[in-house]
CSV table of C-alpha atoms in Angstrom, one decimal:
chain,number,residue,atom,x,y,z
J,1,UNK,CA,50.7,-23.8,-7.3
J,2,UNK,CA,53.0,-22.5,-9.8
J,3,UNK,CA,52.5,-18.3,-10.6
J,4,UNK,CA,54.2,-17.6,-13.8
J,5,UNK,CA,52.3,-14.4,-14.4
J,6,UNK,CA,53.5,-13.5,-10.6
J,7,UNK,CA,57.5,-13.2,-11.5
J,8,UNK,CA,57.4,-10.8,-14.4
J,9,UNK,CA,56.1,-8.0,-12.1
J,10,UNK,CA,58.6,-8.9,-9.4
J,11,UNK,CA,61.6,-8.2,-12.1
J,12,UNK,CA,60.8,-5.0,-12.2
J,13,UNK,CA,63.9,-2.4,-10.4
J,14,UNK,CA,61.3,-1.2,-8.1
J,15,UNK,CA,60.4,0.4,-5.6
J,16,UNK,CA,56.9,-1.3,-4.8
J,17,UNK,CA,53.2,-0.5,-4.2
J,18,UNK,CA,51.5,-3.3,-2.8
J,19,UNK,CA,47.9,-3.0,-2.3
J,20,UNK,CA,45.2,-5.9,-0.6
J,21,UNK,CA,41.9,-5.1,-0.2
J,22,UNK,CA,38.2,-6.2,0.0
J,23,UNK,CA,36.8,-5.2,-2.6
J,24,UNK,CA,33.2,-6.8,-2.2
J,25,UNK,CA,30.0,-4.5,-3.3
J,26,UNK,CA,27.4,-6.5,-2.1
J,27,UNK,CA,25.1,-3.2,-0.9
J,28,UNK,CA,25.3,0.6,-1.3
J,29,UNK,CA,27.0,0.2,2.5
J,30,UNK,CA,29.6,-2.3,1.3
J,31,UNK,CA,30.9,0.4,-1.4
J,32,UNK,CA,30.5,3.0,1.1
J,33,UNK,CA,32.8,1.5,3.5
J,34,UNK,CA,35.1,0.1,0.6
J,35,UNK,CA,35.9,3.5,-0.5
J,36,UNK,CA,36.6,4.5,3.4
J,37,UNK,CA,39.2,1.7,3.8
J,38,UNK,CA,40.9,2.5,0.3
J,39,UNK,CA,40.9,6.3,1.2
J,40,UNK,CA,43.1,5.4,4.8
J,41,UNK,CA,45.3,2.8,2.7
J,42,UNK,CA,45.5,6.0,0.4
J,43,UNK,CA,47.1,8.6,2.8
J,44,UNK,CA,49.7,5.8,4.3
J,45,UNK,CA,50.9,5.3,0.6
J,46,UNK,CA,51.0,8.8,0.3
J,47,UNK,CA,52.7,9.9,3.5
J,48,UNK,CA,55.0,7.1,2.2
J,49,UNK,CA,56.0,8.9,-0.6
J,50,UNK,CA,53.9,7.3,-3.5
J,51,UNK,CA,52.9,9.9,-6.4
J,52,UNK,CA,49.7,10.8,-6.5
J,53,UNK,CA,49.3,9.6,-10.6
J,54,UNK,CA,49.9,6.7,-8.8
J,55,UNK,CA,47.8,6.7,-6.3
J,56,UNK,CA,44.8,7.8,-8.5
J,57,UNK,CA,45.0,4.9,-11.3
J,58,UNK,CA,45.3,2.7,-8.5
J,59,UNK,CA,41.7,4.3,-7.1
J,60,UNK,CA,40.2,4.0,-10.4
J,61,UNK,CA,41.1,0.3,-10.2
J,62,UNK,CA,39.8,-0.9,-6.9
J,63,UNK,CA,37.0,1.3,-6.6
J,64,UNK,CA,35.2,1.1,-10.3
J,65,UNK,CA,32.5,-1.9,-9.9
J,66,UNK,CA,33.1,-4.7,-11.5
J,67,UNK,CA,30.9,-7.9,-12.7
J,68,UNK,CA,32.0,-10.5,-10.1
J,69,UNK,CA,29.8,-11.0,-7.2
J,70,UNK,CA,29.9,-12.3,-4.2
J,71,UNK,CA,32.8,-12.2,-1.7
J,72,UNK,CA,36.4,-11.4,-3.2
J,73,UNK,CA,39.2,-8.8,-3.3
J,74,UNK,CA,41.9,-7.5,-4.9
J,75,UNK,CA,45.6,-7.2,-5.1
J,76,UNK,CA,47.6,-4.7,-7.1
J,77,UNK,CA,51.7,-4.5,-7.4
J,78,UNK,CA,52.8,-1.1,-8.9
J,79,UNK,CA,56.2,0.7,-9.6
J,80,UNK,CA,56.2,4.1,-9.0
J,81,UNK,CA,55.4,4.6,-13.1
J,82,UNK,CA,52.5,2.0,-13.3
J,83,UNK,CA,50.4,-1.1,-12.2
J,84,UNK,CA,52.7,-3.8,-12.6
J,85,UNK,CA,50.1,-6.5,-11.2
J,86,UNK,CA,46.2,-5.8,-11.3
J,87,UNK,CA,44.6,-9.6,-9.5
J,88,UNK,CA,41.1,-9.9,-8.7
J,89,UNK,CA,41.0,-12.3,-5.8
J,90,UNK,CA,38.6,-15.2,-5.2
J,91,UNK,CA,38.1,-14.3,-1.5
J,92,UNK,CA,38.9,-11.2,0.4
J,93,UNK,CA,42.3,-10.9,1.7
J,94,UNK,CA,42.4,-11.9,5.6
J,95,UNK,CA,42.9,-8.0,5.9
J,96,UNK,CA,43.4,-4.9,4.0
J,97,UNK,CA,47.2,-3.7,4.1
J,98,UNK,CA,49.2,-1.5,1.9
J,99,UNK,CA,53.1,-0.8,2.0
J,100,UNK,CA,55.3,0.7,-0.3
J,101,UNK,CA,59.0,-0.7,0.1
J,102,UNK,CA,61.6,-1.8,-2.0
J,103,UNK,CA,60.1,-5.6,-2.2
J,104,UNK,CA,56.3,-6.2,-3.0
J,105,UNK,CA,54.7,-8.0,-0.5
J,106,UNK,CA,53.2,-11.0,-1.6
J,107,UNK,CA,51.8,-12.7,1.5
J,108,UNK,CA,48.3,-11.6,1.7
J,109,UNK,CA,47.7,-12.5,-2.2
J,110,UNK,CA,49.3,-16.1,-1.4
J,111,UNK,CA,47.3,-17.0,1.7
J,112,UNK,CA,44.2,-17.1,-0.5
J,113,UNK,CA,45.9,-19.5,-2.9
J,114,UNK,CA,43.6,-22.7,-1.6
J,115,UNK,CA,40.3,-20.8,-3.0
J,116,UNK,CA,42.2,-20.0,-6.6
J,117,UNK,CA,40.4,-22.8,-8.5
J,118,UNK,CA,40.2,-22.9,-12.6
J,119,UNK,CA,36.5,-24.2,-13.4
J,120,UNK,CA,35.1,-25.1,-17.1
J,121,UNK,CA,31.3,-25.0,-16.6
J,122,UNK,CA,29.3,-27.0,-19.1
J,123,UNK,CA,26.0,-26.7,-19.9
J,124,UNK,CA,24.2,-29.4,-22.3
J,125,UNK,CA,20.6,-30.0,-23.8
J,126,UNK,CA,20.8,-32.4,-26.8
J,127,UNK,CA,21.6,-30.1,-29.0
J,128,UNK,CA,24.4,-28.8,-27.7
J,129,UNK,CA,25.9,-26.6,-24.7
J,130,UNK,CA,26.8,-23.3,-23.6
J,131,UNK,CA,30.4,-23.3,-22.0
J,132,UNK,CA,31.7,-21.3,-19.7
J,133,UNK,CA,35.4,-20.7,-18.2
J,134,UNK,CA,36.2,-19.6,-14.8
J,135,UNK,CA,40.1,-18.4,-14.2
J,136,UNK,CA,41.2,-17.8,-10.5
J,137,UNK,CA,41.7,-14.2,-11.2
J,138,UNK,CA,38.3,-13.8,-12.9
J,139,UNK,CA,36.5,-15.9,-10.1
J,140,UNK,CA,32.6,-15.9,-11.3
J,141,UNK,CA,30.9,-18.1,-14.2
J,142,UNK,CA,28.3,-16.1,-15.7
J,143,UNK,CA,26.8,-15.8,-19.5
J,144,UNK,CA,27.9,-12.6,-19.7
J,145,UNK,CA,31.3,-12.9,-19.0
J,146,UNK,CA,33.4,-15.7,-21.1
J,147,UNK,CA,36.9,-16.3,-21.6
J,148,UNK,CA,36.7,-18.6,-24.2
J,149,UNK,CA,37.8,-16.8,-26.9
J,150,UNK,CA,34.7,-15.3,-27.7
J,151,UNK,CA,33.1,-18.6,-27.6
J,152,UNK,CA,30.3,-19.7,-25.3
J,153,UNK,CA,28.6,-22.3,-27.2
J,154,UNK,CA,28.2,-25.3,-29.1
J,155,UNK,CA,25.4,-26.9,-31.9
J,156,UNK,CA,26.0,-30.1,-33.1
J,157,UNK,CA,23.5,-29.2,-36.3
J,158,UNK,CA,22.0,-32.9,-36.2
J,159,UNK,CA,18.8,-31.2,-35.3
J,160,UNK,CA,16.5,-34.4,-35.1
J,161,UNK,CA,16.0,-33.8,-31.6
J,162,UNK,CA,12.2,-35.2,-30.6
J,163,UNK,CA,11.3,-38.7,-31.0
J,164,UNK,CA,8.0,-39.5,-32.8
J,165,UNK,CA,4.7,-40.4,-31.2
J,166,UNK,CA,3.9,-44.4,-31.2
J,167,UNK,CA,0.6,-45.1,-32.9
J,168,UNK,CA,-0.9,-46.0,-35.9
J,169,UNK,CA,-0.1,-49.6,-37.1
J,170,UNK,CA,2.8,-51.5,-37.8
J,171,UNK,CA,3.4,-49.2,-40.6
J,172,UNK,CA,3.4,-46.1,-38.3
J,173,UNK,CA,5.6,-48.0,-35.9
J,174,UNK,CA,8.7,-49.1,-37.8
J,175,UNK,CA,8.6,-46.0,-39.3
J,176,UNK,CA,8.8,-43.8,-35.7
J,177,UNK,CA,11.2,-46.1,-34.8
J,178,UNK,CA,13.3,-45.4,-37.8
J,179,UNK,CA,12.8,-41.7,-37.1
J,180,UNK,CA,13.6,-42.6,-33.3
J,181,UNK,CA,17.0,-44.2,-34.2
J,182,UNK,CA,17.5,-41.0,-36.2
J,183,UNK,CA,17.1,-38.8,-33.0
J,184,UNK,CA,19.3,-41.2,-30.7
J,185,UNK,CA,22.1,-40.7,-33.8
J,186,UNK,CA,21.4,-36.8,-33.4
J,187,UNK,CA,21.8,-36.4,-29.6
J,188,UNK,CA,25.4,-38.8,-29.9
J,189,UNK,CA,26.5,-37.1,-32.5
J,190,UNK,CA,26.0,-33.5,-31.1
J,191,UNK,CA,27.8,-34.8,-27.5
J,192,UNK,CA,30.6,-35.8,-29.9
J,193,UNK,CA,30.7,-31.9,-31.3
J,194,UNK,CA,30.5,-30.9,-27.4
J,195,UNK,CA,33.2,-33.8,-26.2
J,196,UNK,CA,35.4,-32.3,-29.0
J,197,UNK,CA,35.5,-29.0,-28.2
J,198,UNK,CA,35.6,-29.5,-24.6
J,199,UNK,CA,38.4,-31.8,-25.0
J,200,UNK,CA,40.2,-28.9,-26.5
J,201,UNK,CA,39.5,-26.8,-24.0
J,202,UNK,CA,41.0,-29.0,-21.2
J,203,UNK,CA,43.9,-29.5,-22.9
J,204,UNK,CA,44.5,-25.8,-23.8
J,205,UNK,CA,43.5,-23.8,-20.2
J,206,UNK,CA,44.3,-27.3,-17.8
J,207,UNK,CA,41.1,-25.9,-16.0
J,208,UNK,CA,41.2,-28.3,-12.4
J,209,UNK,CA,37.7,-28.7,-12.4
J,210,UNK,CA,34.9,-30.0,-15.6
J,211,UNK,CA,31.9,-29.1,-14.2
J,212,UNK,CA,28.7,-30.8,-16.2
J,213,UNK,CA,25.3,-30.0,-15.6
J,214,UNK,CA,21.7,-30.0,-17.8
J,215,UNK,CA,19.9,-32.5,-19.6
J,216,UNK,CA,20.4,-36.1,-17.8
J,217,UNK,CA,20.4,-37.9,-21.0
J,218,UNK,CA,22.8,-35.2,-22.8
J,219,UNK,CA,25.0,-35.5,-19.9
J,220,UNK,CA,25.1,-39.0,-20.1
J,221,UNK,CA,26.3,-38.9,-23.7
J,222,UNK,CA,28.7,-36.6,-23.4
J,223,UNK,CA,30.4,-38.2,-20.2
J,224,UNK,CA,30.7,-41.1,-22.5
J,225,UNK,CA,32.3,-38.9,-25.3
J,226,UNK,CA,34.3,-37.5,-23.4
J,227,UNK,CA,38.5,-37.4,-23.4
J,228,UNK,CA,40.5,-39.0,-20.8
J,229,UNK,CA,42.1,-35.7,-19.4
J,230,UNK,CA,38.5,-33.9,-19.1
J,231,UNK,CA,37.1,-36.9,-17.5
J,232,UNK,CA,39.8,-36.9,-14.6
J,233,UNK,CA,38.6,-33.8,-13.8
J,234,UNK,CA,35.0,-34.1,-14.8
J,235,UNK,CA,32.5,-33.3,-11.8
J,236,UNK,CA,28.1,-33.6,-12.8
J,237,UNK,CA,26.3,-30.6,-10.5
J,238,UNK,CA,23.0,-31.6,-10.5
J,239,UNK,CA,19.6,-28.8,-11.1
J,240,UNK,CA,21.0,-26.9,-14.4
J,241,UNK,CA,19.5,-26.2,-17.2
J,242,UNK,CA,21.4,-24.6,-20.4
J,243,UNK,CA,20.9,-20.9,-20.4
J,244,UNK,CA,19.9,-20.2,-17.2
J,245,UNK,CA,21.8,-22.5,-14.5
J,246,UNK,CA,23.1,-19.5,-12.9
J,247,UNK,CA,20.0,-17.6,-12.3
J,248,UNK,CA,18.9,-20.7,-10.2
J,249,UNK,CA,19.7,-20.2,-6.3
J,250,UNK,CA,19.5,-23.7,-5.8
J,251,UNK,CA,22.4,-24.2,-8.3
J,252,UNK,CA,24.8,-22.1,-7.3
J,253,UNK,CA,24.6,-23.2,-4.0
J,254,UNK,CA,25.6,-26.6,-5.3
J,255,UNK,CA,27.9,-25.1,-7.3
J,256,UNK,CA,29.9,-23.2,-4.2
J,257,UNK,CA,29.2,-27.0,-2.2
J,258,UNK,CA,31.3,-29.1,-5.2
J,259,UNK,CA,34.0,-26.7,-5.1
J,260,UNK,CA,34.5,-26.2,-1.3
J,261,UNK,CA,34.8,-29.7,-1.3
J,262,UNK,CA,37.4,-29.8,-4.4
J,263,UNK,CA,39.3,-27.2,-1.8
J,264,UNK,CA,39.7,-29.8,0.8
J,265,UNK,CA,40.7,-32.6,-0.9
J,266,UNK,CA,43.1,-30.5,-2.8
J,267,UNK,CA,44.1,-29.0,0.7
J,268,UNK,CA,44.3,-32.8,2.2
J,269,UNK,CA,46.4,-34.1,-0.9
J,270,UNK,CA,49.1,-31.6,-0.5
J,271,UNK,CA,49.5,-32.0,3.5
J,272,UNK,CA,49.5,-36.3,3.3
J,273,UNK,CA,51.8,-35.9,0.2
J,274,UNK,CA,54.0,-34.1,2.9
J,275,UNK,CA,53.8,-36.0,5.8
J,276,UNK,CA,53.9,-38.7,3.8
J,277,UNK,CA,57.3,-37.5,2.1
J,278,UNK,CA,58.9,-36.8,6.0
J,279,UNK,CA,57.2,-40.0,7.4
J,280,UNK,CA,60.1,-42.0,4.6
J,281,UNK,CA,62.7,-38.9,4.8
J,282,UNK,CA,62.6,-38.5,1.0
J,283,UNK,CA,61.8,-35.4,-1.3
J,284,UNK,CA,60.7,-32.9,1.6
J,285,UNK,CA,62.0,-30.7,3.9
J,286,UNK,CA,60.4,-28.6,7.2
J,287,UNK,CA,61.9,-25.2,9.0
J,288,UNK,CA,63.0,-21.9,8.2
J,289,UNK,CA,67.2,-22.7,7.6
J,290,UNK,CA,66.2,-26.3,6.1
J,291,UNK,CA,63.7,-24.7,3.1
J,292,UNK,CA,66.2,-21.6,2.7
J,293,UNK,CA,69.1,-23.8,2.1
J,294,UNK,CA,67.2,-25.7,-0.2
J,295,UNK,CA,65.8,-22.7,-2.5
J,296,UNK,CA,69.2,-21.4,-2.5
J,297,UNK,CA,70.2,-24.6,-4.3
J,298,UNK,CA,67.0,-24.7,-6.4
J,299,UNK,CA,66.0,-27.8,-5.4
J,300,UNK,CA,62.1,-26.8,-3.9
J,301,UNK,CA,59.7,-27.9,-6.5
J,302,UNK,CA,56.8,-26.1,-4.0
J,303,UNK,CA,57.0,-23.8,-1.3
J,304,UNK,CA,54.4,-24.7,1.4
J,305,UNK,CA,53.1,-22.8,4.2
J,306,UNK,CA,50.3,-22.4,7.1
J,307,UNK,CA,48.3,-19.7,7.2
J,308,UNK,CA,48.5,-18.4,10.5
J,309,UNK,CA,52.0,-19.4,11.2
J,310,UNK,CA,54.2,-17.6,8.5
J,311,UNK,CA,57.5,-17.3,9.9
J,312,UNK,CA,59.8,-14.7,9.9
J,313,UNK,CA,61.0,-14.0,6.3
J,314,UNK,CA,58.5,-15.5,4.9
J,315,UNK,CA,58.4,-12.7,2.1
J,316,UNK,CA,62.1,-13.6,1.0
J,317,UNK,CA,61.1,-17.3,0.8
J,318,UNK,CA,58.1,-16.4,-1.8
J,319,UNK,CA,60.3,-14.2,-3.7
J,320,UNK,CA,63.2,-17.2,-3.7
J,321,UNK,CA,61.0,-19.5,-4.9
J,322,UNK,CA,59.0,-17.4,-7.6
J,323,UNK,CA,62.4,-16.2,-8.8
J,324,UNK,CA,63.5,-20.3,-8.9
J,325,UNK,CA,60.4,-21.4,-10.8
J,326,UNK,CA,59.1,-23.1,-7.8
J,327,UNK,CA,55.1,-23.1,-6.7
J,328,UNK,CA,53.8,-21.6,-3.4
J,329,UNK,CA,50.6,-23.2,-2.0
J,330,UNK,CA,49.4,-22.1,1.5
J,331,UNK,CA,47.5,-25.0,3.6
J,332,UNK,CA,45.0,-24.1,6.3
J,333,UNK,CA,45.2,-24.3,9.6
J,334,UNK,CA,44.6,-27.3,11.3
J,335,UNK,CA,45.4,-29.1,7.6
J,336,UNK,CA,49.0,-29.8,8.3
J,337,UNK,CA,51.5,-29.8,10.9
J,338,UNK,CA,55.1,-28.6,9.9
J,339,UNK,CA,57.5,-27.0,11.5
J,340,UNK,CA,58.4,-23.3,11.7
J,341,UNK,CA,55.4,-23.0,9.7
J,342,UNK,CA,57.1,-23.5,6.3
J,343,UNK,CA,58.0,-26.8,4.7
J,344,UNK,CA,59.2,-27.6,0.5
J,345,UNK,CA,58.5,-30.9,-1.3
J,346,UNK,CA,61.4,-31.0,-3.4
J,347,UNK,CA,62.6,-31.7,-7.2
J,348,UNK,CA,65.8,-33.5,-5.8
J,349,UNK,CA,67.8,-34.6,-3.1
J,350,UNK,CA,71.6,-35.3,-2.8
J,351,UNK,CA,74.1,-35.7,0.3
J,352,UNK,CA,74.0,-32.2,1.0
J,353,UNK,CA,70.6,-31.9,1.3
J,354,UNK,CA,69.3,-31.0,5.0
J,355,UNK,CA,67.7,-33.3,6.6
J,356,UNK,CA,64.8,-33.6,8.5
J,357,UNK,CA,65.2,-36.3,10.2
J,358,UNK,CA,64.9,-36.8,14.1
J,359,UNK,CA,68.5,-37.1,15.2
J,360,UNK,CA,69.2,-33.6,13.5
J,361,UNK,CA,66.1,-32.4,15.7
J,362,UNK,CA,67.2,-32.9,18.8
J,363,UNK,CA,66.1,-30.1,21.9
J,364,UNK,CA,63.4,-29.1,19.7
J,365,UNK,CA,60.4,-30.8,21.1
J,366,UNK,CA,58.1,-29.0,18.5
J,367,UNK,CA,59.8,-30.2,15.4
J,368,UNK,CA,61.0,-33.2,16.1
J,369,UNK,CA,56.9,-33.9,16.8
J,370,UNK,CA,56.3,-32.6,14.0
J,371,UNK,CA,58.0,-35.3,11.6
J,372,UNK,CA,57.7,-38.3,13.8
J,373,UNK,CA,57.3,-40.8,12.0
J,374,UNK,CA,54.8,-42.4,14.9
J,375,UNK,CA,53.3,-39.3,15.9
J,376,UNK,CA,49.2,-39.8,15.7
J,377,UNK,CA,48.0,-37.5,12.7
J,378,UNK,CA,44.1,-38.5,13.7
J,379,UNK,CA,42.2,-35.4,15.0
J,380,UNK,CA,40.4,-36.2,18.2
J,381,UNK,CA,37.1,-37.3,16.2
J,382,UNK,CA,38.8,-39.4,14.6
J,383,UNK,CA,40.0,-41.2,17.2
J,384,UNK,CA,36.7,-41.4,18.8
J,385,UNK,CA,35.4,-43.3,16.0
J,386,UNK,CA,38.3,-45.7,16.0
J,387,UNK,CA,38.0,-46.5,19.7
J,388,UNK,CA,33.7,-47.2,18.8
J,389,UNK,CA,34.5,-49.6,16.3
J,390,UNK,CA,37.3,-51.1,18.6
């Protein structure tokens, strides 16, 4: 995942604030217990040295309520003159922490970057749709909160929208099925309005997931006039309705079901692009020296990393790779298995390129297991199943 709006803040001379917290208000208890837990990361800052102008615009920021509900958090980066980084987070941070040092610490925003998912939600009756982007750092989709500069719907203006009754003769009939043909030409041409401006959309924000929902024969139309790049990421969630999707229990459960899902096949596509990339010794690399050498050289295209297993350093490897243009994605445990922790798909490889390869991993068990090119990847169930069908 490349973070662009993460290396301006980490130009700055420093020192560094760096602040991770919790901040879901999901009961009077929950902002009870938020303000406890900022008021002891508080007093570390401050017996650390941080001004207390500081520490109160901070405060203001964590602790005023905002719109997004549900479970999330935040992360802030600050010099000692001002917020340098304000990030609301999807989920909560694995823990609260704050440090003030002369290097932000970035780890606790990056472990969450699996969950940071870009969403344009579409809602669309035949006469139009209401539209709705989701950012990672704004992570909620609701009416009254739109991103889209300023603009949250669309109306086609063909407004022939019912066909007629049958009855009445021959007459009566040719003429509601004139009038009929009329409505069809109405509902195509205002999914053409919708596809256009959702096409624009796409192309502008790169959001990773379409999400369609509404009228089935609106949707249908507008899956047809659709463009090639909003198709690709184009996903219908069934039980919405334009206007009012989101007030619907049922539908946001659906909606949290498509995206967890979009989470681990993203999750899955990284770790067999990986493996798959050590499996045939090309553009990857695995442990600590190999990935260090190789941002040092600025060949990592994206910085990977367990959660769980960070190694040592780890902090300098963000900042070498933010500072080199390269991404940073975190994979789950249990998604991937790389050694040290920390692996790099890579934008190039030459001679001096370290290698990864099994006769440089000798007397290390662990890694060489890790990259063997006939080491069994299958979890245990999987195998199970194989074995049944024999």
């Amino acid at each position: 995942m490349k973070l662009p709006w993460l290396k301006p803040a980490l130009e700055d001379a420093g020192p560094f604030v760096s602040v991770h917290l919790d901040t879901t208000r999901t009961d009077p208890s929950a902002a009870t217990e938020l303000t406890t837990r900022w008021n002891q990361c508080r007093s570390r800052l401050s017996s650390a040295g941080v001004a207390d102008d500081l520490l109160e615009d901070i405060a203001d920021t964590v602790l005023s309520p905002s719109s997004i509900g549900g479970r999330h958090g935040r992360a802030i980066i600050a010099s000692p003159r001002e917020i340098l980084l304000d990030r609301v987070l999807p989920v909560p941070p694995r823990e609260d922490a704050a440090a003030f040092g002369d290097a932000p610490v970035l780890l606790p925003l990056l472990q969450l970057t699996p969950y940071a998912v870009s969403q344009l939600l579409i809602e669309v009756d035949r006469a139009g749709a209401d539209l709705h982007l989701r950012a990672p750092e704004n992570p909620v989709i609701a009416r009254s909160r739109n991103d889209i500069e300023g603009e949250s719907s669309v109306d086609g203006g063909h407004d022939e929208l019912h066909k007629a009754s049958v009855g009445g003769g021959a007459q009566h009939g040719w003429r509601a099925r004139n009038f009929d043909a009329r409505v069809e030409d109405s509902w195509e041409r205002n999914a053409e309005a919708v596809a256009q401006k959702v096409d624009a959309l796409v192309v502008k924000h790169k959001p990773d997931m379409v999400l369609l929902t509404g009228d089935v024969r609106a949707t249908a139309l507008l899956k047809d006039a659709l463009g090639q790049e909003a198709r690709a990421r184009l996903q219908v969630v069934s039980g919405g309705t334009r206007g009012v999707s989101m007030e619907r229990a049922s539908f946001r459960e659906e909606l949290e079901r498509v995206t967890r899902e979009f989470i681990e096949k993203r999750q899955r596509q990284l770790a067999d692009q990986f493996h798959e990339n050590q499996r045939r010794v090309t553009d990857s690399l695995a442990g600590v020296d190999e990935v260090r050498q190789a941002l040092e050289r600025g060949q990592v295209d994206e910085l990977l990393f367990v959660v769980g297993q960070e190694p040592e350093g780890i902090e300098e490897l963000i900042r070498q790779a933010i500072a080199t243009d390269a991404g940073v994605s975190a994979l789950e445990e249990g998604i991937a298995s790389i050694p040290e922790g920390i692996g790099a798909l890579l934008r190039w490889r030459d001679e001096a390129t370290p290698s990864n390869e099994l006769s440089s991993m000798t007397d290390d068990p662990r890694r060489e297991d890790a990259v063997d090119p006939d080491r069994d990847d299958r979890t245990p169930h999987e195998r199970e199943e194989d074995a049944i069908r024999g």
